[in-house]
Coordinates of C-alpha atoms in Angstrom, one line a residue:
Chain A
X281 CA -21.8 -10.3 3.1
X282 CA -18.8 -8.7 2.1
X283 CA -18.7 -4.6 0.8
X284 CA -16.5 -2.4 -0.6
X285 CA -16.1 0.9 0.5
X286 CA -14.6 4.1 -1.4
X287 CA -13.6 7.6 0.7
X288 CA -12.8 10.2 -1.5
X289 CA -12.4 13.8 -0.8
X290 CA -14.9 16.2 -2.6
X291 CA -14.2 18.2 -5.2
X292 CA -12.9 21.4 -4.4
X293 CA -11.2 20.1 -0.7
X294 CA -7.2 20.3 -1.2
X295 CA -5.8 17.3 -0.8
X296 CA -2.1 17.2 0.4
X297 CA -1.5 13.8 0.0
X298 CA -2.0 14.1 -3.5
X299 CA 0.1 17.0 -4.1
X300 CA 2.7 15.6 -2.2
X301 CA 2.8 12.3 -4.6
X302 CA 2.6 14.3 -7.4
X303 CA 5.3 16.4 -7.0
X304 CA 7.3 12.8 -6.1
X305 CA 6.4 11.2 -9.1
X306 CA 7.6 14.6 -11.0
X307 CA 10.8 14.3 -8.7
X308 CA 11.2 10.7 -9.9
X309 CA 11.4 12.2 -13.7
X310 CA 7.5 11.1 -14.4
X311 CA 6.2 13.7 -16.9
X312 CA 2.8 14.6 -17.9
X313 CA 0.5 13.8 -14.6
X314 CA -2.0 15.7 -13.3
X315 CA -5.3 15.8 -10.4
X316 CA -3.9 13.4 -8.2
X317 CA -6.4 12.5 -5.5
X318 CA -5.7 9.9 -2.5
X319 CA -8.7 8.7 -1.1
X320 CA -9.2 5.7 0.8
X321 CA -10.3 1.8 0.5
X322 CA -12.1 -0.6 2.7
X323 CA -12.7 -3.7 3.2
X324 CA -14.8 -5.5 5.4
X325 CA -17.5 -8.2 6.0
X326 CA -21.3 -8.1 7.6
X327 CA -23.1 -11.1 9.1
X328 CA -26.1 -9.4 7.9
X329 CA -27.2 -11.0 4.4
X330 CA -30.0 -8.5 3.3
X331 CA -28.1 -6.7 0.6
X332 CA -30.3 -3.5 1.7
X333 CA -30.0 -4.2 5.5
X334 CA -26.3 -4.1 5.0
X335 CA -25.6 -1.1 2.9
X336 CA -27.6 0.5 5.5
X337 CA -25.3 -1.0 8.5
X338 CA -22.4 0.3 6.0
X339 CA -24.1 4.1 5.8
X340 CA -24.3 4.4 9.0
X341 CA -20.4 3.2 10.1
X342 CA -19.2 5.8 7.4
X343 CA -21.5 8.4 8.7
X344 CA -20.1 7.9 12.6
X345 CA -16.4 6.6 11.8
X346 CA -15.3 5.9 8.4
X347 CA -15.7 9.0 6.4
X348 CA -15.9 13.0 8.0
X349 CA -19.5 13.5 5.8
X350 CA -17.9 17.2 5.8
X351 CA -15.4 16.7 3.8
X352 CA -15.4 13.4 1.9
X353 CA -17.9 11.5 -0.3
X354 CA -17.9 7.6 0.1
X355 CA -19.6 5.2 -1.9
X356 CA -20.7 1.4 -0.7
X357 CA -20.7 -1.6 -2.9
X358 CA -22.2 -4.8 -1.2
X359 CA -21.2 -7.7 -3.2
X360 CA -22.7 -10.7 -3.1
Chain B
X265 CA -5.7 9.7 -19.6
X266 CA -7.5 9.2 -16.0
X267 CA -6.8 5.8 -13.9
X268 CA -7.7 5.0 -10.7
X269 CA -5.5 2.5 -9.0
X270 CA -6.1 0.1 -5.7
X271 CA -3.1 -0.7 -3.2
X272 CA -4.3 -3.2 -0.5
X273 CA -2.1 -5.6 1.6
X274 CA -1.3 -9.1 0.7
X275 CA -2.9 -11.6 2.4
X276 CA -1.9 -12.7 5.2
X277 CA 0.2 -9.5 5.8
X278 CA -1.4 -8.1 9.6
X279 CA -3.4 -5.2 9.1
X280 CA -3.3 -2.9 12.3
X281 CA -5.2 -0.5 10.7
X282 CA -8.5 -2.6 9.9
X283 CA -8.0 -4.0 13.0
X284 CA -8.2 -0.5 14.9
X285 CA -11.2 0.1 12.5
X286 CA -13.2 -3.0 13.7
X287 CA -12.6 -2.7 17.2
X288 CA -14.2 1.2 16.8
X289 CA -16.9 0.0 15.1
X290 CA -17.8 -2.7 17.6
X291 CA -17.4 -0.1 20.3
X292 CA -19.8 1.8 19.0
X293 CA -22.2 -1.0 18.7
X294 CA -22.2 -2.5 15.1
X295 CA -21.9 -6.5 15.6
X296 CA -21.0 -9.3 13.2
X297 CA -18.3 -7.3 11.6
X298 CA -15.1 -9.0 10.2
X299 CA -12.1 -8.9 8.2
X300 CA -11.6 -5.2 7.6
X301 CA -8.8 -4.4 5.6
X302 CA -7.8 -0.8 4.7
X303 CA -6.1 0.1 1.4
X304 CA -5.4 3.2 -0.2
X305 CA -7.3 4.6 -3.9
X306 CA -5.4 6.7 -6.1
X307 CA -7.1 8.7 -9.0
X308 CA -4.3 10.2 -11.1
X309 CA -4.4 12.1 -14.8
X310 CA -1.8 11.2 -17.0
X311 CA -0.9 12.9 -20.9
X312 CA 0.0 9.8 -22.4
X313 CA -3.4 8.5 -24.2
X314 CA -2.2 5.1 -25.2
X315 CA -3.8 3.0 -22.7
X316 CA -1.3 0.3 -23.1
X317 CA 1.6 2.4 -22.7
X318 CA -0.2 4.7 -19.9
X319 CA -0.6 1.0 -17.7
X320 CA 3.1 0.7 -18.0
X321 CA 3.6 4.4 -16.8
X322 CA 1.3 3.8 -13.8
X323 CA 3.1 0.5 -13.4
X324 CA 5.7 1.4 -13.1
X325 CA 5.1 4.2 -10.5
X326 CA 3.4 1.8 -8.7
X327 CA 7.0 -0.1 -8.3
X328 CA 8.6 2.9 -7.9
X329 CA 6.8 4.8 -5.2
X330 CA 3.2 4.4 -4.3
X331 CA 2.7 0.7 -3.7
X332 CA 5.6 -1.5 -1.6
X333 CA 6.2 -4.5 -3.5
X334 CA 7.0 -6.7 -0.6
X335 CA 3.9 -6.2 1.1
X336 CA 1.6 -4.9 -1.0
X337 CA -0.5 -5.4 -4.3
X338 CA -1.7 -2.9 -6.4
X339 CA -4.5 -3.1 -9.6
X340 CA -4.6 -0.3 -12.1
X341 CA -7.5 0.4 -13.7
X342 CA -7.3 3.0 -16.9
X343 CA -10.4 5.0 -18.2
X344 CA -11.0 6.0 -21.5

Protein backbone atom coordinates (compact mmCIF):
# COMPACT_ATOMS: atom_id res chain seq x y z
CA UNK A 1 0.00 0.00 0.00
CA UNK A 2 1.55 3.10 -0.94
CA UNK A 3 0.92 6.68 1.18
CA UNK A 4 1.80 9.98 0.89
CA UNK A 5 2.95 11.99 3.57
CA UNK A 6 2.99 15.95 4.09
CA UNK A 7 5.31 17.78 7.05
CA UNK A 8 4.57 21.14 7.36
CA UNK A 9 5.53 23.54 10.02
CA UNK A 10 2.68 25.15 12.05
CA UNK A 11 1.50 28.23 11.78
CA UNK A 12 3.18 30.67 13.71
CA UNK A 13 6.82 28.54 13.79
CA UNK A 14 9.41 30.73 11.58
CA UNK A 15 10.55 28.95 8.94
CA UNK A 16 14.09 29.90 7.61
CA UNK A 17 14.07 27.94 4.70
CA UNK A 18 11.27 29.82 3.39
CA UNK A 19 12.61 33.19 4.03
CA UNK A 20 15.73 32.30 2.62
CA UNK A 21 13.93 31.27 -0.90
CA UNK A 22 12.02 34.15 -0.77
CA UNK A 23 14.42 36.61 -0.45
CA UNK A 24 16.30 34.45 -3.58
CA UNK A 25 13.53 34.51 -5.72
CA UNK A 26 13.27 38.49 -4.94
CA UNK A 27 17.19 38.49 -5.62
CA UNK A 28 16.39 36.70 -8.97
CA UNK A 29 14.06 39.96 -9.88
CA UNK A 30 10.65 37.78 -9.00
CA UNK A 31 8.18 40.41 -7.74
CA UNK A 32 5.09 40.07 -5.87
CA UNK A 33 5.57 36.69 -3.61
CA UNK A 34 4.78 36.27 -0.31
CA UNK A 35 4.30 33.32 2.88
CA UNK A 36 6.71 31.00 1.60
CA UNK A 37 6.63 27.80 3.62
CA UNK A 38 9.02 24.64 2.89
CA UNK A 39 7.69 21.67 4.32
CA UNK A 40 8.48 18.30 3.49
CA UNK A 41 7.24 15.22 1.17
CA UNK A 42 7.33 11.51 1.54
CA UNK A 43 7.03 8.76 -0.10
CA UNK A 44 6.84 5.30 0.84
CA UNK A 45 5.16 1.87 0.66
CA UNK A 46 3.49 -0.63 3.51
CA UNK A 47 3.00 -4.39 3.14
CA UNK A 48 0.11 -3.84 5.25
CA UNK A 49 -3.14 -3.55 2.96
CA UNK A 50 -5.84 -2.45 5.58
CA UNK A 51 -6.11 1.14 4.59
CA UNK A 52 -6.81 1.85 8.50
CA UNK A 53 -4.05 -0.57 9.65
CA UNK A 54 -1.70 1.44 7.62
CA UNK A 55 -2.39 4.97 8.26
CA UNK A 56 -2.06 3.88 11.76
CA UNK A 57 1.62 2.21 11.00
CA UNK A 58 2.09 5.82 9.14
CA UNK A 59 0.97 7.79 12.56
CA UNK A 60 3.03 6.23 14.47
CA UNK A 61 6.55 6.55 12.14
CA UNK A 62 5.68 10.35 11.96
CA UNK A 63 5.06 10.49 15.62
CA UNK A 64 8.69 8.70 16.56
CA UNK A 65 10.80 9.83 13.31
CA UNK A 66 9.28 11.66 10.56
CA UNK A 67 7.79 14.77 11.91
CA UNK A 68 8.94 16.69 15.57
CA UNK A 69 4.84 16.68 16.71
CA UNK A 70 6.23 19.96 18.50
CA UNK A 71 6.65 21.85 15.83
CA UNK A 72 5.18 20.43 12.60
CA UNK A 73 1.73 19.14 11.45
CA UNK A 74 1.80 16.17 8.99
CA UNK A 75 -0.91 14.79 7.15
CA UNK A 76 -1.15 10.95 5.64
CA UNK A 77 -2.82 9.92 2.52
CA UNK A 78 -2.93 6.13 1.91
CA UNK A 79 -3.76 5.50 -1.59
CA UNK A 80 -4.98 2.68 -2.84
CA UNK B 1 -2.57 33.73 -5.68
CA UNK B 2 -1.49 30.60 -3.31
CA UNK B 3 0.27 27.37 -5.06
CA UNK B 4 1.73 24.67 -3.59
CA UNK B 5 4.31 22.94 -5.51
CA UNK B 6 6.00 19.17 -5.20
CA UNK B 7 9.86 18.64 -6.14
CA UNK B 8 10.65 14.81 -5.87
CA UNK B 9 13.56 12.97 -7.66
CA UNK B 10 13.37 11.28 -10.99
CA UNK B 11 13.23 7.82 -11.07
CA UNK B 12 15.77 6.00 -11.01
CA UNK B 13 17.91 8.92 -9.45
CA UNK B 14 19.38 7.18 -5.77
CA UNK B 15 17.81 8.59 -3.03
CA UNK B 16 20.09 8.57 0.14
CA UNK B 17 17.76 10.33 2.00
CA UNK B 18 14.74 7.82 1.83
CA UNK B 19 17.13 5.33 2.20
CA UNK B 20 18.49 6.77 5.60
CA UNK B 21 14.67 7.10 6.41
CA UNK B 22 13.91 3.36 5.89
CA UNK B 23 16.72 1.97 7.50
CA UNK B 24 15.54 4.23 10.86
CA UNK B 25 12.28 3.07 10.59
CA UNK B 26 13.22 -0.55 10.45
CA UNK B 27 15.47 0.02 13.35
CA UNK B 28 12.90 1.01 15.31
CA UNK B 29 10.83 -1.92 14.42
CA UNK B 30 8.32 -1.02 11.63
CA UNK B 31 8.59 -4.01 8.89
CA UNK B 32 7.46 -4.35 5.24
CA UNK B 33 8.45 -0.91 4.55
CA UNK B 34 9.74 0.06 0.93
CA UNK B 35 10.54 2.62 -1.51
CA UNK B 36 10.79 5.79 0.53
CA UNK B 37 11.41 8.65 -1.42
CA UNK B 38 11.83 12.16 0.12
CA UNK B 39 10.85 15.40 -1.77
CA UNK B 40 10.40 18.74 -0.72
CA UNK B 41 6.66 20.92 -0.61
CA UNK B 42 6.59 24.43 -1.21
CA UNK B 43 3.52 26.66 -0.46
CA UNK B 44 4.21 30.10 -1.85
CA UNK B 45 1.75 33.45 -2.30
CA UNK B 46 2.06 35.11 -5.40
CA UNK B 47 0.24 38.84 -6.64
CA UNK B 48 -0.38 37.79 -10.00
CA UNK B 49 -4.12 36.31 -10.02
CA UNK B 50 -4.08 34.98 -13.48
CA UNK B 51 -3.71 31.46 -12.91
CA UNK B 52 -2.34 30.77 -16.24
CA UNK B 53 0.20 33.38 -16.07
CA UNK B 54 0.90 32.77 -12.17
CA UNK B 55 1.84 28.72 -13.46
CA UNK B 56 4.41 30.34 -15.76
CA UNK B 57 5.81 32.55 -12.86
CA UNK B 58 6.14 29.49 -10.56
CA UNK B 59 7.50 27.71 -13.63
CA UNK B 60 9.67 29.29 -14.13
CA UNK B 61 11.15 29.67 -10.57
CA UNK B 62 10.99 26.27 -10.51
CA UNK B 63 13.77 26.30 -13.51
CA UNK B 64 15.40 28.88 -12.03
CA UNK B 65 16.04 27.99 -8.41
CA UNK B 66 13.99 25.67 -6.41
CA UNK B 67 13.87 22.45 -8.44
CA UNK B 68 17.27 20.96 -10.43
CA UNK B 69 16.20 20.19 -13.80
CA UNK B 70 18.69 17.37 -14.24
CA UNK B 71 17.57 15.42 -11.45
CA UNK B 72 14.57 16.43 -10.43
CA UNK B 73 10.73 16.93 -11.32
CA UNK B 74 8.58 19.31 -10.01
CA UNK B 75 4.35 19.69 -10.27
CA UNK B 76 2.70 22.99 -9.55
CA UNK B 77 -0.45 23.07 -8.24
CA UNK B 78 -2.32 26.77 -8.23
CA UNK B 79 -5.39 27.51 -5.84
CA UNK B 80 -7.99 29.74 -6.42
Amino acid sequence: MKAKIHITLKAGVLDPQGKAIEGALTGLGFTGIGNVRQGKFIELEVSESDPAKARSQIEEMCQKLLANPVMENYEIEVLG
